[in-house]
XYZ file of C-alpha atoms in Angstrom:
582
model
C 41.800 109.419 102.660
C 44.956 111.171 102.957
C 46.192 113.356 100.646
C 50.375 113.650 101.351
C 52.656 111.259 100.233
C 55.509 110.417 102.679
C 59.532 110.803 101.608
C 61.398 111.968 105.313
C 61.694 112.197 108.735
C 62.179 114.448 111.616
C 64.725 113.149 114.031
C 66.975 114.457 117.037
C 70.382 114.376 117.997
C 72.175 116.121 121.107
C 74.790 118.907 119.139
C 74.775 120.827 122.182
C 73.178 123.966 121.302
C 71.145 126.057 123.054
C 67.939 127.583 122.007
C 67.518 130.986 121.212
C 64.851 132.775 123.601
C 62.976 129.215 124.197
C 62.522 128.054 127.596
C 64.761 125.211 127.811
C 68.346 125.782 129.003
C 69.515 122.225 127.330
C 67.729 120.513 124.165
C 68.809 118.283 121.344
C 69.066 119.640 117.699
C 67.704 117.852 114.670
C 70.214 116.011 112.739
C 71.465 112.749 111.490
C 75.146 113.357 111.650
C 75.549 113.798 115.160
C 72.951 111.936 116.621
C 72.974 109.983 120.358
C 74.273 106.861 120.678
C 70.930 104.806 119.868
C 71.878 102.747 123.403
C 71.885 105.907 125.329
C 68.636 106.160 127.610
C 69.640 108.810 129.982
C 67.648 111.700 130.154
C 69.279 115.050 130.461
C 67.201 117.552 133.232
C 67.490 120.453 130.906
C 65.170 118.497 128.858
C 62.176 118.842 130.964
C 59.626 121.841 131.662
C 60.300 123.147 135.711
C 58.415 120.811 137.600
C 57.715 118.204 135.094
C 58.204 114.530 136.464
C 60.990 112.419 135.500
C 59.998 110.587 132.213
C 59.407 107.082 132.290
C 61.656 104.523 130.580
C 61.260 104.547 126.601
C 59.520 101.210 125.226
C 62.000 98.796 124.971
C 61.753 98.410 120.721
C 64.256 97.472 118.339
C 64.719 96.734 114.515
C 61.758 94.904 113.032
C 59.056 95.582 115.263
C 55.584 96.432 113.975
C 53.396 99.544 115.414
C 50.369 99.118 114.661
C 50.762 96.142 112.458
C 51.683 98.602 109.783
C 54.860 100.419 110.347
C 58.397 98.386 111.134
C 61.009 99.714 112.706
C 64.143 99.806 110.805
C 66.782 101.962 112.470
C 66.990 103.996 115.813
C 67.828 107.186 115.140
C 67.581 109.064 118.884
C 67.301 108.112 122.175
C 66.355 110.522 124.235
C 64.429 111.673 127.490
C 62.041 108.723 127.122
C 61.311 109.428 122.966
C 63.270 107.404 120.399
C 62.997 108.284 117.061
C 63.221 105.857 114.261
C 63.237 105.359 110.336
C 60.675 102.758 109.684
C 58.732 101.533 106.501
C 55.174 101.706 106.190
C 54.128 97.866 104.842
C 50.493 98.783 103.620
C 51.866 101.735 101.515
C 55.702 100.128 100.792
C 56.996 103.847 101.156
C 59.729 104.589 103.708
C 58.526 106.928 106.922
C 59.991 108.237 110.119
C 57.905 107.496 113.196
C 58.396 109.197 117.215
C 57.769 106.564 119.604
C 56.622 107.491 123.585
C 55.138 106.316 125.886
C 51.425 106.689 126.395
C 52.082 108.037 130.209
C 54.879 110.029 129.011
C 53.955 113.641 130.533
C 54.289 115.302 127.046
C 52.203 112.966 125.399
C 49.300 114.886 125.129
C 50.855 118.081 124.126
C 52.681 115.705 121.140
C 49.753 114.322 119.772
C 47.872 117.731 119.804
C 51.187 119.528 118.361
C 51.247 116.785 115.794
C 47.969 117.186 114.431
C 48.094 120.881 114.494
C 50.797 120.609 112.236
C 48.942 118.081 109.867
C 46.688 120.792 109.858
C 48.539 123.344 107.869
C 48.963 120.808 104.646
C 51.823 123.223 103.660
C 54.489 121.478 101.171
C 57.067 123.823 103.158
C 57.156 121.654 105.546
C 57.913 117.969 106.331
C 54.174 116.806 106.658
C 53.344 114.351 110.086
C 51.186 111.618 108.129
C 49.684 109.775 111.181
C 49.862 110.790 114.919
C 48.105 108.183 117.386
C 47.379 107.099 120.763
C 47.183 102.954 121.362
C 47.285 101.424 125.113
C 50.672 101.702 125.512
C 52.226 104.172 122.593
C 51.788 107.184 121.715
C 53.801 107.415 117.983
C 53.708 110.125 115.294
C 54.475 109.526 111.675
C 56.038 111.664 109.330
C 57.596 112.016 105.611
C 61.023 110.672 105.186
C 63.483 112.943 102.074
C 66.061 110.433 101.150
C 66.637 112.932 98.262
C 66.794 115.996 100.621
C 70.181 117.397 102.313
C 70.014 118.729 105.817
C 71.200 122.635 106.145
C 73.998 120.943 108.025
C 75.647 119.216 105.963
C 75.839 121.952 103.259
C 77.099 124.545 105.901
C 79.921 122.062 106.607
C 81.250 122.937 102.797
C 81.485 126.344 103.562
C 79.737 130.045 103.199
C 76.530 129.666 100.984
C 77.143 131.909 97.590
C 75.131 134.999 97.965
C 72.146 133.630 95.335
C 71.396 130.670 98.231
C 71.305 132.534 101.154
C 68.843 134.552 99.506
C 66.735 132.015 98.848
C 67.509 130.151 101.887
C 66.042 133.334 104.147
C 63.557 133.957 101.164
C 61.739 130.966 101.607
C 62.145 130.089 105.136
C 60.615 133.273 106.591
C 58.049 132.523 104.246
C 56.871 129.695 105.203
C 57.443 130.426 109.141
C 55.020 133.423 108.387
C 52.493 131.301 107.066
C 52.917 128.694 109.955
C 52.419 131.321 112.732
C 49.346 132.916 110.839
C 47.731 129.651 111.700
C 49.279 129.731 115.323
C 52.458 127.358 115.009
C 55.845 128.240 115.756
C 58.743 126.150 115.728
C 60.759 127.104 118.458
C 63.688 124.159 117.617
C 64.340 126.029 113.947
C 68.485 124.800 113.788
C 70.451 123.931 110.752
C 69.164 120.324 111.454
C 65.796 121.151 110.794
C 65.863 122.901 107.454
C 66.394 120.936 104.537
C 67.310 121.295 100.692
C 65.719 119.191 97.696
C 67.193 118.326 95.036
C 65.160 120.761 92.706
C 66.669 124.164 95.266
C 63.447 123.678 97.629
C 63.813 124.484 101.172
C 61.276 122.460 103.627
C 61.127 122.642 107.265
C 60.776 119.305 109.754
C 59.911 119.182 113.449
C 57.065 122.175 113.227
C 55.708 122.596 116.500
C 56.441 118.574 117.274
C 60.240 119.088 118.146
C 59.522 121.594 120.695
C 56.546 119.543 122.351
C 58.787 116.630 122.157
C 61.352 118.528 124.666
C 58.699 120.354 126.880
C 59.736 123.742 124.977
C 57.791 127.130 125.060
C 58.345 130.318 124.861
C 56.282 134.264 125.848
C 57.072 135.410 122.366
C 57.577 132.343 119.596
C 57.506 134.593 116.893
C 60.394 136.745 117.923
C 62.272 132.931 118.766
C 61.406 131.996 115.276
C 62.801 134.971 113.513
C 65.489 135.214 115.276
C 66.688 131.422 114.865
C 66.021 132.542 110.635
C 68.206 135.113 111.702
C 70.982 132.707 113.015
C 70.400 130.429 110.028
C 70.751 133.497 107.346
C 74.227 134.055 109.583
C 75.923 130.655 109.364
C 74.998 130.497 105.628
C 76.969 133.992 105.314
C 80.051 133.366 107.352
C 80.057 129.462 107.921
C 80.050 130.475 111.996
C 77.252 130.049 114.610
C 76.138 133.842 115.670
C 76.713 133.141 119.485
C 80.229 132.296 121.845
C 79.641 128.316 121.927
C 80.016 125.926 119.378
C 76.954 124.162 117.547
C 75.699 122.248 114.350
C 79.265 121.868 113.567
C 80.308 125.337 113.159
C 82.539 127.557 115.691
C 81.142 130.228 117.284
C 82.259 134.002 117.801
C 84.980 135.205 120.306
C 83.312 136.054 123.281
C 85.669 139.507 123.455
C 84.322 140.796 120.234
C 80.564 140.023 120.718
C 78.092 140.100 117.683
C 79.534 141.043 114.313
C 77.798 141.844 111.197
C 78.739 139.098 109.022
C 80.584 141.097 106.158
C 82.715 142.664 108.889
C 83.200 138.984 110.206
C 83.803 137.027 106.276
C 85.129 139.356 102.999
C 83.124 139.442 99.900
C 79.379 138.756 102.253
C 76.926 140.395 100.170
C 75.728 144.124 102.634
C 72.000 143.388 101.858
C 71.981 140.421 103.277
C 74.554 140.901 106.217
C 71.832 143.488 107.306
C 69.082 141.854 106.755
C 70.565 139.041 109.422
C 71.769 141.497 111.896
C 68.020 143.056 111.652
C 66.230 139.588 112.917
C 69.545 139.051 115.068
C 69.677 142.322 116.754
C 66.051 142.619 118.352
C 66.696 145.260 121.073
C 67.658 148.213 118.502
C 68.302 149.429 115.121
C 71.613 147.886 113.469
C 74.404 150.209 113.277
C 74.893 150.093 109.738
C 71.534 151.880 108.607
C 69.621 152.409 111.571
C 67.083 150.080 109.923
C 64.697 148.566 112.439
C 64.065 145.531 113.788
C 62.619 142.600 112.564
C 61.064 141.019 115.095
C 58.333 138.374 113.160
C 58.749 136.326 110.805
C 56.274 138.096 108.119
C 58.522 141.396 108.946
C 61.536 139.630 107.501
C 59.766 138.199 104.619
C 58.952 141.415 103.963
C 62.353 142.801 104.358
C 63.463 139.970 102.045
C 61.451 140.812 99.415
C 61.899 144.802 99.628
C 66.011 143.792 98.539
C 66.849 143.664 94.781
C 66.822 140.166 93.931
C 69.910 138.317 93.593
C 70.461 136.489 90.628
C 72.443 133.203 90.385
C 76.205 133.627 89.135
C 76.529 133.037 85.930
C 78.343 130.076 85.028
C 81.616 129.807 84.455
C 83.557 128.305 80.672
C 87.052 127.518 80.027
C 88.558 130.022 77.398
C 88.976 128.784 73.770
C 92.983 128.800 75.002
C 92.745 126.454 77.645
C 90.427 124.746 75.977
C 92.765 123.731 73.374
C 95.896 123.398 75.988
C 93.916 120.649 77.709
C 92.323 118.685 74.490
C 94.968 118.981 71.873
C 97.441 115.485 73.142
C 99.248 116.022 69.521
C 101.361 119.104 70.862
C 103.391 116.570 73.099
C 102.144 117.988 76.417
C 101.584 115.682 78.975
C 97.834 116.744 80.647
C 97.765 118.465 83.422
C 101.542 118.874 83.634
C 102.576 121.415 81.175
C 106.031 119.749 80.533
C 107.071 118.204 77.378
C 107.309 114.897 77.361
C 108.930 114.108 74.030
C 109.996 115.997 70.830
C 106.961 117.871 69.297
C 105.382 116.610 65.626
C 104.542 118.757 63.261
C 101.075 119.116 62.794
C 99.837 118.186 59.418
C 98.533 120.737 56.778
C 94.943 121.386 57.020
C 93.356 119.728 53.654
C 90.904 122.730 52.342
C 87.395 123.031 52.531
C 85.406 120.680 50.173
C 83.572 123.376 48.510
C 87.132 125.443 47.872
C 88.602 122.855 45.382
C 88.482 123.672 41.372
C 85.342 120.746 41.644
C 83.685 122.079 44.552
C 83.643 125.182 42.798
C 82.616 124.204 39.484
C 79.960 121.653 41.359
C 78.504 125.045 43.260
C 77.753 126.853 39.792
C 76.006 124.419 38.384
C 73.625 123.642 41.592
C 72.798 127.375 41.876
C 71.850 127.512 38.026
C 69.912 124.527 38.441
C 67.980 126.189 41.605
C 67.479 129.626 39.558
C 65.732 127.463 36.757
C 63.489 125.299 38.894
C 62.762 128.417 40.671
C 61.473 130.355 37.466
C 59.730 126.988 36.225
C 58.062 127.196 39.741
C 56.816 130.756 39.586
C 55.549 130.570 35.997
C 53.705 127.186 36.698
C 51.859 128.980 39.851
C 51.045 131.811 37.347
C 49.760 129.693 34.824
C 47.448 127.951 37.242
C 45.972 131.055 39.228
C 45.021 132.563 35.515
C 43.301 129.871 34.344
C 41.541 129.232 37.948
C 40.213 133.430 37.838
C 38.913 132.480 34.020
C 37.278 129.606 35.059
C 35.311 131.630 37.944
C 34.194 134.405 35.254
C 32.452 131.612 33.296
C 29.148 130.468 34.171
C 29.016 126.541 35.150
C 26.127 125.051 32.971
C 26.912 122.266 35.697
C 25.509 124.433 38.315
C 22.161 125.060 39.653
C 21.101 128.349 41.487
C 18.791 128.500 44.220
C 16.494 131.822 44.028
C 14.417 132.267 47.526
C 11.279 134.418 46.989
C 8.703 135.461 49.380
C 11.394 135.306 52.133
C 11.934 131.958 52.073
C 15.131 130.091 52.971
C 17.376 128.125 50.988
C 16.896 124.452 51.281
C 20.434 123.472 51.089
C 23.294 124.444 54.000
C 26.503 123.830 54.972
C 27.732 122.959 58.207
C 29.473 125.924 60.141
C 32.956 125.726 60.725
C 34.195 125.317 64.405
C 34.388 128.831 66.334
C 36.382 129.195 69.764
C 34.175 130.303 72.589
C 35.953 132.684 74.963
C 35.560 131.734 78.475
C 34.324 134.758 80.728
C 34.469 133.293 84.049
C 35.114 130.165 85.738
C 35.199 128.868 89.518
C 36.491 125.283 91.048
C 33.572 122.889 91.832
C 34.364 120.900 95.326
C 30.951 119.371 95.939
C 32.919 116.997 99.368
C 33.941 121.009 100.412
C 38.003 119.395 100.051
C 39.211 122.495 97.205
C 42.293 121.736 95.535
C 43.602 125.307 94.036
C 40.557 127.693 93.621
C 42.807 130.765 93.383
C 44.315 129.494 90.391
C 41.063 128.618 88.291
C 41.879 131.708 86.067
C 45.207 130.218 85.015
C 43.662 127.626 83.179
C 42.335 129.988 80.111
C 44.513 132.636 80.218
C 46.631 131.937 77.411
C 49.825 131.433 79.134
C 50.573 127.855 78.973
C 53.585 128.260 82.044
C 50.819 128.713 84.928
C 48.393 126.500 85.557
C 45.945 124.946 88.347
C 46.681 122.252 90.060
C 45.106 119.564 92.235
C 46.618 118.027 95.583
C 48.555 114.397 95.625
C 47.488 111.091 96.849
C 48.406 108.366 97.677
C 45.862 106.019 95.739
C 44.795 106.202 92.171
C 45.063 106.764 88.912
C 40.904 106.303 89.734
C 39.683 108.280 92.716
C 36.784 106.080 93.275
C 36.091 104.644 95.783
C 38.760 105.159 98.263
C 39.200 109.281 97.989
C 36.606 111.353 96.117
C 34.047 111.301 93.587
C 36.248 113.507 91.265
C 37.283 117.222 91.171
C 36.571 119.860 88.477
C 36.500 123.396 87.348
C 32.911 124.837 86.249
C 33.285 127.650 83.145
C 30.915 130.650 82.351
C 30.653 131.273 78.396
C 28.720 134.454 79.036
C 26.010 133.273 77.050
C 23.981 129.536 75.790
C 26.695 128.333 73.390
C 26.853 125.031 71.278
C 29.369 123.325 72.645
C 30.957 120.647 70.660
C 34.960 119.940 71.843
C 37.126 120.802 73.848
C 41.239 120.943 74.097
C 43.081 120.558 77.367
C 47.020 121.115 77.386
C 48.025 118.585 80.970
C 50.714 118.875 83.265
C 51.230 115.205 83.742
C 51.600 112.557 81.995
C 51.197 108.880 82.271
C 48.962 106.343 83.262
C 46.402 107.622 83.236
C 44.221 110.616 82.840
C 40.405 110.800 82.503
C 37.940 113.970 82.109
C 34.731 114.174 81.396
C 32.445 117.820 80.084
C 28.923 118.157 81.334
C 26.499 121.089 81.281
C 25.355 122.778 84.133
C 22.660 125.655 85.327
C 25.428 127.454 87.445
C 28.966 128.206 88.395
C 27.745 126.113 91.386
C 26.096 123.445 90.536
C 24.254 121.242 92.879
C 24.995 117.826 93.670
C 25.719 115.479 96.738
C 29.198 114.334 97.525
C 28.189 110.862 96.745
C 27.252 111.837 93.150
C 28.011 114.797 92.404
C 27.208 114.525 88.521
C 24.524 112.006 88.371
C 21.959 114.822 87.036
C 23.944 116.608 84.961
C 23.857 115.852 81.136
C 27.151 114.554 79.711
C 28.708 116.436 76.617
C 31.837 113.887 76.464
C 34.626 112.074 77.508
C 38.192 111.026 77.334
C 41.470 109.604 78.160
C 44.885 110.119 77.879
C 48.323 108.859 79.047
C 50.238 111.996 77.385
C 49.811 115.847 78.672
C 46.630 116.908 75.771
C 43.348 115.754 75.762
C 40.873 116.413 73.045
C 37.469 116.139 73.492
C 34.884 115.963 70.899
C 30.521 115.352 71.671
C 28.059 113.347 69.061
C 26.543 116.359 68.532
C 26.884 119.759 70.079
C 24.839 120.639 72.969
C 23.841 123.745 74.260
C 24.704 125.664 77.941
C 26.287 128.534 79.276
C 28.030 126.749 81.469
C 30.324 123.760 81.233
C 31.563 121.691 84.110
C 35.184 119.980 83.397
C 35.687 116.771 85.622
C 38.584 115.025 86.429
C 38.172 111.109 87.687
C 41.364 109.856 87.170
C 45.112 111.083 87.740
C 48.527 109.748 86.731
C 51.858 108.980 89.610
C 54.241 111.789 89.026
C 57.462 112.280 91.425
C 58.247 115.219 93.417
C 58.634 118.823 91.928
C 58.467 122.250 92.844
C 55.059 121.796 93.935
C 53.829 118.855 95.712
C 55.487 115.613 96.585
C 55.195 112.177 94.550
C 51.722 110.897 94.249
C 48.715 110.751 91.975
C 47.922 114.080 90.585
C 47.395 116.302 87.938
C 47.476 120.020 86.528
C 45.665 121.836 84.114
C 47.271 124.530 81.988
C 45.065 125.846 79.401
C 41.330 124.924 78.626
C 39.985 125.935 74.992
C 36.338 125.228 74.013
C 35.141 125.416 70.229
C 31.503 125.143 69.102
């Protein structure tokens, strides 16, 4: 089953850029903007490895047809080098995808299909997940999210310099996530404005991971100096609004070949100097920059590092009109025309304000007699309260003939008891229970009952539900350690989600690990109770309380939430506090 949801698509155009230290003198950038003529077919020699054959033709497809009797082909984005790329619409899912298309002989089809499913791989929500990547007899294609919501790096460059707060975060979180890429062994190698891409919450996320470049036969002897370097030339344009090199590309102008490379507050006034150097140290990879001898940066982990060694930059605050234009812009009965400033007529007299209602000779008289009516209800208050807490203490000094007393003798025990009120048990440990070996978040099981109802754990999204069986899992859950054998009788859980619908179940268990099969995981387990909400709390409650040290929460059922800073839309849920009371 997988577990990504799909919202965008990786695509190529031909902007005419070169790559950075990648071994390719010609390749085509991603983009929609400036993408080939569709009709195109010629293939471009730059395009393929030294001594590659000639690509054969591309399939001849057009709008409407079906690969694999599942996806249809909507609109041709690229044509290119014997590749087209399309925006499609996956009919079993109704969700809109982008889909690669080459052909099966193609002589980078292998190294596509294994560069696709590399990247599937990683599962990081940094990047633009590839949701399907397949050979068939003829076609080799490879699926991937579409963003409708998202805006390419592009497009944002083209309305100038980035403030200082974005280009923080753009660098922040790009040389983030090209760290963790290349800790698992991918590089990007094609990393251009095109290929970076802003949601609508601030999130950056990255297409075309390791599939761009095997889509153009591109390589290079040190990928994570190409990668860091192209974060370099991102960080750059965001800074000045110019490409870092003499041609032009993605839209922007380059740099006058006399003057050579810049730092980019010498190049643009007001650039913030932290960041200027911090782009001239992945830029400048054969020495120190001249402004503080600071070296290199030559991965991308050492410029995530670098990044996060800065102050932070905050976001500017935002800006209010004064109280005086304010009133310049609002007030119509002055005469001015808006917007203007000239006077377009003879100017009224305003009328006099009429007075408060309180400041009249009734308003005033009307405010003495409320406050001595308050002052009197007040005392009546006070004595009544006194009245009834003496005669309350005398009634407890008198015996009640009503009353028996129980005497125990011989240590007996008194026959009579009342239930015990509800104590909180403190949780002392806790660890995610994955019994299929798929974890959701296991390093964020203590977030759950620490108090602190802003972090919380969370599970991955799919693309069926709200019920997970049959078609994903058997359920996923978070075991807890009470220290000691505790009655159990309810429990509280504060949601992340909400909506239709949410079910969890408690059961006791021997062990933070618990054993059980993937088929059914909690068959043997003894059930302390179970609920279901549509809202973001759950309570609850057993028959009666039942004893164990350790308690097993389980989660069979998740609501459809959209995208957010975390994952993108699907079924899924999060869990930010867990209380238990016995």
């Amino acid at each position: 089953m997988a577990e990504r949801s799909t919202a965008a698509v990786d695509v190529a155009d031909n902007s005419g850029d070169e790559p950075l230290t990648a071994k390719a003198e010609k390749a085509a950038t991603d983009g929609v903007e400036q993408a080939q003529d569709p009709t195109d077919t010629s293939a471009e020699d730059g395009d393929r490895a030294p001594g590659e054959p000639p690509a054969p033709a591309a399939p001849e497809l057009h709008s409407g047809y079906k690969i694999a009797r599942r996806y249809r082909l909507e609109e041709c984005v690229t044509r290119l080098d014997g590749f087209s790329s399309w925006r499609a619409v996956d009919e079993k899912l109704r969700r809109a995808v982008g889909v690669h298309v080459l052909p099966a002989r193609h002589p980078r089809a292998r190294s596509v299909l294994a560069a696709a499913r590399s990247s599937a791989l990683l599962g990081d929500p940094r990047f633009v997940q590839v949701l399907d990547a397949v050979e068939d007899s003829e076609l080799v294609y490879v699926v991937h999210e579409w963003l409708p919501d998202a805006t390419e790096l592009t497009n944002l460059l083209a309305a100038g310099p980035m403030e200082a707060h974005d280009a923080y975060q753009l660098v922040s979180q790009v040389s983030q996530a090209m760290a963790a890429a290349h800790r698992e062994g991918l590089a990007h190698l094609r990393l251009t404005p095109g290929a970076v891409l802003r949601s609508s919450t601030g999130q950056y996320r990255i297409r075309g991971l390791a599939v761009n470049a095997a889509l153009r036969g591109i390589s290079a002897e040190r990928p994570q100096r190409t990668d860091t370097e192209a974060i370099g030339a991102l960080l750059y344009a965001a800074l000045t609004q110019r490409w870092p090199y003499e041609n032009d590309a993605h839209g922007l102008s380059g740099l006058p070949k006399t003057i050579g490379l810049l730092p980019p507050d010498q190049v643009r006034a007001g650039v913030h100097r932290g960041l200027s150097e911090i782009a001239m140290r992945a830029l400048v990879n054969d020495g120190a920059t001249a402004s503080r001898q600071e070296q290199p940066c030559t991965t991308p982990d050492e410029l995530a590092k670098a990044v996060a060694a800065m102050p932070r930059i905050r976001p500017p605050e935002p800006e209010f009109p004064t109280a005086a234009e304010y009133q310049q812009g609002t007030t119509y009965q002055q005469g001015f025309s808006r917007g203007t400033g000239h006077h377009s007529g003879p100017v009224a007299p305003l009328p006099p304000l009429p007075p408060p209602p309180l400041q009249t000779r009734t308003g005033k008289a009307l405010k003495w007699v409320v406050s001595a009516l308050l002052i009197a209800a007040l005392g009546l208050g006070s004595w009544q309260i006194a009245d009834k807490l003496l005669g309350r203490q005398d009634a407890a000094d008198e015996p009640n003939p009503s009353q028996s007393t129980t005497t125990t003798t011989g240590g007996g025990e008194e026959d009579d008891k009342k239930p015990g009120v509800p104590v909180p048990l403190k949780v002392q440990d806790a660890q995610e229970y994955a019994p299929d070996g798929v974890a959701q978040k296991p390093e964020d099981v203590a977030d759950t009952y620490d108090g602190d109802q802003e972090s919380h754990w969370r599970t991955k999204y799919y693309v069926d539900g709200p019920e997970f069986a049959p078609t994903v899992k058997r359920g996923v859950g978070i075991v807890y350690d009470l220290g000691a054998e505790k009655d159990v009788s309810t429990a509280t859980l504060a949601l992340r989600y909400g909506g239709d619908h949410t079910t969890v179940a408690l059961y006791a268990t021997d062990s933070l690990s618990p054993g059980g099969s993937s088929g059914d995981p909690v068959g043997s387990l003894k059930q302390i109770a179970k609920g279901t909400t549509s809202g973001t709390t759950l309570d609850l409650k057993a028959e009666k309380p039942v004893k164990s040290r350790y308690v097993l929460m389980w989660i069979t059922a998740m609501p459809y939430s959209g995208q957010d800073g975390y994952s993108s839309p699907g079924y899924k849920q999060g869990v930010a506090d867990v209380r238990f009371t016995g």
